[in-house]
Short mmCIF file of N, CA, C and O in Angstrom, two decimals:
data_model
loop_
_atom_site.label_atom_id
_atom_site.label_comp_id
_atom_site.label_asym_id
_atom_site.label_seq_id
_atom_site.Cartn_x
_atom_site.Cartn_y
_atom_site.Cartn_z
N UNK A 246 -43.16 -4.74 32.67
CA UNK A 246 -43.48 -4.88 34.07
C UNK A 246 -42.46 -4.05 34.87
O UNK A 246 -41.28 -4.04 34.58
N UNK A 247 -42.94 -3.37 35.89
CA UNK A 247 -42.08 -2.58 36.78
C UNK A 247 -41.76 -3.42 38.01
O UNK A 247 -42.67 -3.96 38.64
N UNK A 248 -40.48 -3.51 38.34
CA UNK A 248 -40.05 -4.41 39.41
C UNK A 248 -39.09 -3.70 40.35
O UNK A 248 -38.07 -3.15 39.91
N UNK A 249 -39.40 -3.72 41.64
CA UNK A 249 -38.52 -3.20 42.67
C UNK A 249 -37.61 -4.34 43.12
O UNK A 249 -38.09 -5.36 43.62
N UNK A 250 -36.32 -4.19 42.92
CA UNK A 250 -35.37 -5.26 43.23
C UNK A 250 -35.01 -5.29 44.71
O UNK A 250 -34.82 -4.25 45.35
N UNK A 251 -34.88 -6.49 45.22
CA UNK A 251 -34.43 -6.73 46.59
C UNK A 251 -32.93 -6.41 46.68
O UNK A 251 -32.19 -6.54 45.70
N UNK A 252 -32.48 -6.04 47.86
CA UNK A 252 -31.08 -5.65 48.05
C UNK A 252 -30.11 -6.73 47.63
O UNK A 252 -29.14 -6.46 46.93
N UNK A 253 -30.33 -7.97 48.05
CA UNK A 253 -29.35 -9.01 47.72
C UNK A 253 -29.30 -9.28 46.21
O UNK A 253 -28.25 -9.56 45.65
N UNK A 254 -30.44 -9.13 45.52
CA UNK A 254 -30.45 -9.31 44.07
C UNK A 254 -29.65 -8.19 43.41
O UNK A 254 -28.86 -8.43 42.49
N UNK A 255 -29.81 -6.96 43.89
CA UNK A 255 -29.03 -5.84 43.34
C UNK A 255 -27.53 -6.07 43.52
O UNK A 255 -26.75 -5.86 42.59
N UNK A 256 -27.14 -6.50 44.69
CA UNK A 256 -25.72 -6.72 44.96
C UNK A 256 -25.20 -7.85 44.08
O UNK A 256 -24.15 -7.72 43.44
N UNK A 257 -25.91 -8.96 44.03
CA UNK A 257 -25.46 -10.09 43.20
C UNK A 257 -25.40 -9.69 41.73
O UNK A 257 -24.46 -10.08 41.02
N UNK A 258 -26.36 -8.91 41.28
CA UNK A 258 -26.38 -8.47 39.89
C UNK A 258 -25.10 -7.71 39.54
O UNK A 258 -24.54 -7.88 38.47
N UNK A 259 -24.62 -6.93 40.47
CA UNK A 259 -23.45 -6.08 40.20
C UNK A 259 -22.11 -6.72 40.53
O UNK A 259 -21.13 -6.46 39.85
N UNK A 260 -22.06 -7.54 41.57
CA UNK A 260 -20.74 -8.03 42.00
C UNK A 260 -20.64 -9.54 42.17
O UNK A 260 -19.55 -10.04 42.50
N UNK A 261 -21.72 -10.27 41.99
CA UNK A 261 -21.66 -11.72 42.21
C UNK A 261 -22.69 -12.44 41.34
O UNK A 261 -23.50 -13.21 41.84
N UNK A 262 -22.65 -12.19 40.04
CA UNK A 262 -23.66 -12.76 39.16
C UNK A 262 -23.70 -14.28 39.18
O UNK A 262 -24.72 -14.88 38.87
N UNK A 263 -22.60 -14.91 39.60
CA UNK A 263 -22.58 -16.38 39.68
C UNK A 263 -23.62 -16.91 40.67
O UNK A 263 -24.04 -18.05 40.58
N UNK A 264 -24.03 -16.06 41.62
CA UNK A 264 -25.02 -16.48 42.61
C UNK A 264 -26.45 -16.46 42.05
O UNK A 264 -27.35 -17.01 42.67
N UNK A 265 -26.63 -15.81 40.91
CA UNK A 265 -27.96 -15.76 40.29
C UNK A 265 -28.14 -16.95 39.37
O UNK A 265 -27.23 -17.33 38.64
N UNK A 266 -29.33 -17.51 39.38
CA UNK A 266 -29.62 -18.62 38.47
C UNK A 266 -29.69 -18.11 37.03
O UNK A 266 -29.86 -16.90 36.79
N UNK A 267 -29.59 -19.01 36.09
CA UNK A 267 -29.71 -18.64 34.68
C UNK A 267 -31.07 -18.01 34.42
O UNK A 267 -31.19 -17.02 33.69
N UNK A 268 -32.11 -18.56 35.03
CA UNK A 268 -33.46 -18.04 34.86
C UNK A 268 -33.55 -16.60 35.39
O UNK A 268 -34.16 -15.74 34.76
N UNK A 269 -32.93 -16.36 36.53
CA UNK A 269 -32.94 -15.01 37.11
C UNK A 269 -32.20 -14.03 36.20
O UNK A 269 -32.67 -12.91 35.97
N UNK A 270 -31.06 -14.45 35.68
CA UNK A 270 -30.30 -13.58 34.78
C UNK A 270 -31.10 -13.24 33.52
O UNK A 270 -31.12 -12.08 33.08
N UNK A 271 -31.76 -14.23 32.96
CA UNK A 271 -32.58 -13.99 31.77
C UNK A 271 -33.71 -13.00 32.09
O UNK A 271 -34.00 -12.10 31.30
N UNK A 272 -34.30 -13.15 33.25
CA UNK A 272 -35.38 -12.26 33.68
C UNK A 272 -34.85 -10.83 33.83
O UNK A 272 -35.47 -9.87 33.37
N UNK A 273 -33.67 -10.71 34.46
CA UNK A 273 -33.07 -9.39 34.69
C UNK A 273 -32.60 -8.73 33.40
O UNK A 273 -32.49 -7.51 33.34
N UNK A 274 -32.34 -9.52 32.39
CA UNK A 274 -31.88 -8.97 31.11
C UNK A 274 -33.02 -8.73 30.13
O UNK A 274 -32.80 -8.25 29.03
N UNK A 275 -34.24 -9.03 30.53
CA UNK A 275 -35.40 -8.87 29.65
C UNK A 275 -35.73 -7.38 29.50
O UNK A 275 -36.06 -6.71 30.49
N UNK A 276 -35.65 -6.85 28.28
CA UNK A 276 -35.90 -5.42 28.08
C UNK A 276 -37.36 -5.00 28.30
O UNK A 276 -37.65 -3.81 28.36
N UNK A 277 -38.25 -5.96 28.46
CA UNK A 277 -39.66 -5.64 28.73
C UNK A 277 -39.89 -5.21 30.18
O UNK A 277 -40.97 -4.74 30.53
N UNK A 278 -38.88 -5.38 31.03
CA UNK A 278 -39.00 -5.06 32.45
C UNK A 278 -38.28 -3.75 32.76
O UNK A 278 -37.21 -3.49 32.23
N UNK A 279 -38.88 -2.98 33.63
CA UNK A 279 -38.25 -1.77 34.17
C UNK A 279 -37.90 -2.08 35.62
O UNK A 279 -38.78 -2.40 36.42
N UNK A 280 -36.60 -1.97 35.93
CA UNK A 280 -36.14 -2.30 37.28
C UNK A 280 -35.87 -1.03 38.09
O UNK A 280 -35.42 -0.03 37.56
N UNK A 281 -36.13 -1.15 39.38
CA UNK A 281 -35.95 -0.03 40.29
C UNK A 281 -35.22 -0.50 41.55
O UNK A 281 -35.29 -1.66 41.93
N UNK A 282 -34.54 0.45 42.18
CA UNK A 282 -34.00 0.25 43.52
C UNK A 282 -34.59 1.37 44.38
O UNK A 282 -35.20 2.31 43.86
N UNK A 283 -34.44 1.26 45.68
CA UNK A 283 -34.96 2.31 46.56
C UNK A 283 -33.85 2.76 47.51
O UNK A 283 -32.84 2.06 47.68
N UNK A 284 -34.05 3.90 48.15
CA UNK A 284 -33.08 4.34 49.15
C UNK A 284 -32.89 3.31 50.26
O UNK A 284 -31.82 3.24 50.87
N UNK A 285 -33.90 2.47 50.49
CA UNK A 285 -33.77 1.43 51.52
C UNK A 285 -32.67 0.43 51.14
O UNK A 285 -31.92 -0.03 52.00
N UNK A 286 -32.54 0.11 49.85
CA UNK A 286 -31.47 -0.79 49.40
C UNK A 286 -30.10 -0.20 49.75
O UNK A 286 -29.20 -0.91 50.22
N UNK A 287 -29.95 1.09 49.50
CA UNK A 287 -28.67 1.77 49.77
C UNK A 287 -28.41 1.81 51.27
O UNK A 287 -27.31 1.53 51.74
N UNK A 288 -29.44 2.12 52.04
CA UNK A 288 -29.35 2.20 53.49
C UNK A 288 -28.96 0.83 54.08
O UNK A 288 -28.04 0.73 54.89
N UNK A 289 -29.65 -0.20 53.66
CA UNK A 289 -29.38 -1.55 54.18
C UNK A 289 -27.94 -1.97 53.86
O UNK A 289 -27.24 -2.53 54.71
N UNK A 290 -27.51 -1.69 52.63
CA UNK A 290 -26.15 -2.05 52.23
C UNK A 290 -25.12 -1.30 53.05
O UNK A 290 -24.12 -1.88 53.49
N UNK A 291 -25.36 -0.02 53.29
CA UNK A 291 -24.40 0.77 54.06
C UNK A 291 -24.32 0.30 55.51
O UNK A 291 -23.23 0.24 56.09
N UNK A 292 -25.46 -0.06 56.09
CA UNK A 292 -25.45 -0.58 57.48
C UNK A 292 -24.60 -1.84 57.56
O UNK A 292 -23.76 -1.98 58.45
N UNK A 293 -24.81 -2.77 56.63
CA UNK A 293 -24.04 -4.02 56.64
C UNK A 293 -22.56 -3.77 56.39
O UNK A 293 -21.71 -4.37 57.04
N UNK A 294 -22.26 -2.88 55.47
CA UNK A 294 -20.86 -2.56 55.17
C UNK A 294 -20.19 -1.90 56.38
O UNK A 294 -19.05 -2.23 56.72
N UNK A 295 -20.88 -0.97 57.03
CA UNK A 295 -20.30 -0.28 58.18
C UNK A 295 -20.04 -1.23 59.34
O UNK A 295 -19.05 -1.10 60.06
N UNK A 296 -20.91 -2.20 59.53
CA UNK A 296 -20.76 -3.16 60.63
C UNK A 296 -19.65 -4.17 60.37
O UNK A 296 -18.97 -4.60 61.30
N UNK A 297 -19.47 -4.57 59.10
CA UNK A 297 -18.51 -5.62 58.76
C UNK A 297 -17.82 -5.32 57.43
O UNK A 297 -18.01 -6.05 56.45
N UNK A 298 -17.02 -4.25 57.36
CA UNK A 298 -16.44 -3.86 56.07
C UNK A 298 -15.50 -4.91 55.47
O UNK A 298 -15.38 -4.99 54.25
N UNK A 299 -14.90 -5.73 56.30
CA UNK A 299 -13.98 -6.75 55.79
C UNK A 299 -14.74 -7.91 55.12
O UNK A 299 -14.24 -8.53 54.19
N UNK A 300 -15.95 -8.16 55.56
CA UNK A 300 -16.75 -9.26 55.00
C UNK A 300 -17.78 -8.76 53.99
O UNK A 300 -18.09 -9.46 53.04
N UNK A 301 -18.29 -7.57 54.19
CA UNK A 301 -19.31 -7.00 53.32
C UNK A 301 -18.66 -5.81 52.62
O UNK A 301 -18.76 -4.67 53.07
N UNK A 302 -17.98 -6.09 51.53
CA UNK A 302 -17.08 -5.10 50.92
C UNK A 302 -17.77 -4.03 50.09
O UNK A 302 -17.18 -2.99 49.82
N UNK A 303 -19.00 -4.25 49.68
CA UNK A 303 -19.70 -3.23 48.90
C UNK A 303 -20.42 -2.26 49.85
O UNK A 303 -21.07 -2.68 50.79
N UNK A 304 -20.22 -0.98 49.63
CA UNK A 304 -20.87 0.03 50.48
C UNK A 304 -22.16 0.51 49.83
O UNK A 304 -22.43 0.23 48.65
N UNK A 305 -22.93 1.25 50.58
CA UNK A 305 -24.13 1.85 50.02
C UNK A 305 -23.80 2.79 48.88
O UNK A 305 -24.51 2.82 47.87
N UNK A 306 -22.73 3.53 49.03
CA UNK A 306 -22.30 4.44 47.96
C UNK A 306 -21.93 3.66 46.70
O UNK A 306 -22.29 4.05 45.58
N UNK A 307 -21.22 2.54 46.88
CA UNK A 307 -20.87 1.69 45.73
C UNK A 307 -22.13 1.22 45.01
O UNK A 307 -22.23 1.29 43.78
N UNK A 308 -23.11 0.73 45.77
CA UNK A 308 -24.34 0.22 45.18
C UNK A 308 -25.10 1.33 44.46
O UNK A 308 -25.62 1.13 43.36
N UNK A 309 -25.12 2.50 45.05
CA UNK A 309 -25.76 3.65 44.43
C UNK A 309 -25.16 3.93 43.05
O UNK A 309 -25.88 4.07 42.07
N UNK A 310 -23.84 3.99 42.99
CA UNK A 310 -23.18 4.28 41.70
C UNK A 310 -23.37 3.14 40.69
O UNK A 310 -23.58 3.39 39.52
N UNK A 311 -23.32 1.90 41.17
CA UNK A 311 -23.52 0.76 40.26
C UNK A 311 -24.93 0.76 39.67
O UNK A 311 -25.11 0.49 38.48
N UNK A 312 -25.92 1.06 40.50
CA UNK A 312 -27.30 1.11 40.00
C UNK A 312 -27.46 2.22 38.96
O UNK A 312 -28.09 2.02 37.92
N UNK A 313 -26.87 3.36 39.23
CA UNK A 313 -26.97 4.46 38.28
C UNK A 313 -26.24 4.15 36.98
O UNK A 313 -26.75 4.45 35.89
N UNK A 314 -25.08 3.51 37.06
CA UNK A 314 -24.35 3.12 35.85
C UNK A 314 -25.15 2.12 35.02
O UNK A 314 -25.07 2.12 33.80
N UNK A 315 -25.92 1.28 35.68
CA UNK A 315 -26.72 0.26 34.99
C UNK A 315 -28.09 0.80 34.57
O UNK A 315 -28.93 0.04 34.09
N UNK A 316 -28.31 2.09 34.76
CA UNK A 316 -29.59 2.72 34.42
C UNK A 316 -30.78 2.11 35.15
O UNK A 316 -31.87 1.99 34.59
N UNK A 317 -30.55 1.69 36.39
CA UNK A 317 -31.64 1.22 37.24
C UNK A 317 -32.14 2.46 37.99
O UNK A 317 -31.38 3.14 38.65
N UNK A 318 -33.41 2.75 37.85
CA UNK A 318 -33.99 3.97 38.41
C UNK A 318 -34.24 3.84 39.90
O UNK A 318 -34.59 2.76 40.40
N UNK A 319 -34.10 4.96 40.60
CA UNK A 319 -34.40 5.00 42.03
C UNK A 319 -35.88 5.30 42.20
O UNK A 319 -36.42 6.23 41.61
N UNK A 320 -36.53 4.50 42.98
CA UNK A 320 -37.94 4.69 43.29
C UNK A 320 -38.03 5.49 44.60
O UNK A 320 -37.67 4.97 45.66
N UNK A 321 -38.45 6.73 44.52
CA UNK A 321 -38.52 7.52 45.76
C UNK A 321 -39.61 6.97 46.66
O UNK A 321 -40.72 6.68 46.21
N UNK A 322 -39.30 6.82 47.92
CA UNK A 322 -40.25 6.26 48.87
C UNK A 322 -40.49 7.26 50.00
O UNK A 322 -39.55 7.84 50.53
N UNK A 323 -41.74 7.44 50.33
CA UNK A 323 -42.13 8.32 51.43
C UNK A 323 -42.84 7.46 52.49
O UNK A 323 -43.30 6.36 52.20
N UNK A 324 -42.95 7.98 53.66
CA UNK A 324 -43.65 7.28 54.74
C UNK A 324 -45.08 6.92 54.34
O UNK A 324 -45.58 5.85 54.67
N UNK A 325 -45.71 7.81 53.59
CA UNK A 325 -47.08 7.57 53.15
C UNK A 325 -47.18 6.31 52.29
O UNK A 325 -48.18 5.61 52.30
N UNK A 326 -46.14 6.02 51.53
CA UNK A 326 -46.15 4.82 50.71
C UNK A 326 -46.20 3.56 51.59
O UNK A 326 -46.91 2.61 51.28
N UNK A 327 -45.44 3.56 52.67
CA UNK A 327 -45.44 2.41 53.56
C UNK A 327 -46.81 2.22 54.21
O UNK A 327 -47.29 1.09 54.35
N UNK A 328 -47.44 3.32 54.55
CA UNK A 328 -48.76 3.23 55.19
C UNK A 328 -49.80 2.65 54.24
O UNK A 328 -50.67 1.89 54.67
N UNK A 329 -49.70 2.93 52.96
CA UNK A 329 -50.69 2.43 52.01
C UNK A 329 -50.58 0.92 51.79
O UNK A 329 -51.47 0.32 51.18
N UNK A 330 -49.53 0.31 52.30
CA UNK A 330 -49.42 -1.16 52.18
C UNK A 330 -50.64 -1.85 52.78
O UNK A 330 -51.02 -2.94 52.35
N UNK A 331 -51.25 -1.22 53.77
CA UNK A 331 -52.42 -1.85 54.41
C UNK A 331 -53.59 -2.00 53.45
O UNK A 331 -54.50 -2.78 53.69
N UNK A 332 -53.56 -1.29 52.32
CA UNK A 332 -54.66 -1.37 51.36
C UNK A 332 -54.46 -2.47 50.32
O UNK A 332 -55.37 -2.75 49.55
N UNK A 333 -53.30 -3.09 50.30
CA UNK A 333 -53.02 -4.13 49.32
C UNK A 333 -53.67 -5.45 49.72
O UNK A 333 -53.78 -5.77 50.90
N UNK A 334 -54.07 -6.20 48.73
CA UNK A 334 -54.55 -7.55 49.01
C UNK A 334 -53.41 -8.51 48.66
O UNK A 334 -52.59 -8.22 47.80
N UNK A 335 -53.36 -9.60 49.34
CA UNK A 335 -52.29 -10.57 49.15
C UNK A 335 -52.86 -11.89 48.68
O UNK A 335 -53.90 -12.34 49.14
N UNK A 336 -52.16 -12.51 47.78
CA UNK A 336 -52.56 -13.80 47.26
C UNK A 336 -52.47 -14.85 48.36
O UNK A 336 -51.63 -14.76 49.26
N UNK A 337 -53.32 -15.84 48.26
CA UNK A 337 -53.25 -16.96 49.21
C UNK A 337 -51.92 -17.69 49.09
O UNK A 337 -51.47 -18.34 50.02
N UNK A 338 -51.27 -17.59 47.94
CA UNK A 338 -49.99 -18.26 47.71
C UNK A 338 -48.80 -17.42 48.12
O UNK A 338 -47.66 -17.86 48.00
N UNK A 339 -49.02 -16.21 48.60
CA UNK A 339 -47.92 -15.33 48.99
C UNK A 339 -47.18 -15.92 50.19
O UNK A 339 -47.80 -16.51 51.08
N UNK A 340 -45.85 -15.78 50.21
CA UNK A 340 -45.09 -16.30 51.36
C UNK A 340 -45.53 -15.61 52.65
O UNK A 340 -45.82 -14.42 52.64
N UNK A 341 -45.57 -16.35 53.69
CA UNK A 341 -45.96 -15.83 55.00
C UNK A 341 -44.87 -16.18 56.02
O UNK A 341 -44.26 -17.25 55.93
N UNK A 342 -44.64 -15.30 56.98
CA UNK A 342 -43.66 -15.65 58.03
C UNK A 342 -44.18 -16.81 58.87
O UNK A 342 -45.39 -16.96 59.01
N UNK A 343 -43.27 -17.62 59.41
CA UNK A 343 -43.70 -18.73 60.26
C UNK A 343 -44.47 -18.21 61.48
O UNK A 343 -44.22 -17.10 61.96
N UNK A 344 -45.42 -19.00 61.96
CA UNK A 344 -46.20 -18.63 63.14
C UNK A 344 -45.26 -18.30 64.30
O UNK A 344 -44.30 -19.02 64.56
N UNK A 345 -45.55 -17.20 64.99
CA UNK A 345 -44.78 -16.84 66.16
C UNK A 345 -43.43 -16.21 65.87
O UNK A 345 -42.67 -15.95 66.78
N UNK A 346 -43.12 -15.94 64.60
CA UNK A 346 -41.80 -15.39 64.30
C UNK A 346 -41.76 -13.87 64.37
O UNK A 346 -40.72 -13.27 64.32
N UNK A 347 -42.94 -13.26 64.48
CA UNK A 347 -42.97 -11.79 64.53
C UNK A 347 -43.28 -11.34 65.94
O UNK A 347 -44.05 -11.89 66.63
#
């Protein structure tokens, strides 16, 4: 299975594994899965690090190098990819934002 990892999961995987559950660690260590990160993960991390470097000590550059060292592939994303999201169908069980939150 191909899986695009969320930013906080990537960070915890590299610098705070104690925050991951045992089930999550087992899933992340399963060789049947191919994991990916995107430039958005690096961008988000750098924004948080730049705003609060004393509290958010990992930079986007750090995360980039950690992902590459762990052989996590970068998924290139283009604007066209975001636009095609409108063609996806969503499960009735998919999480939804609370009413009025957007």
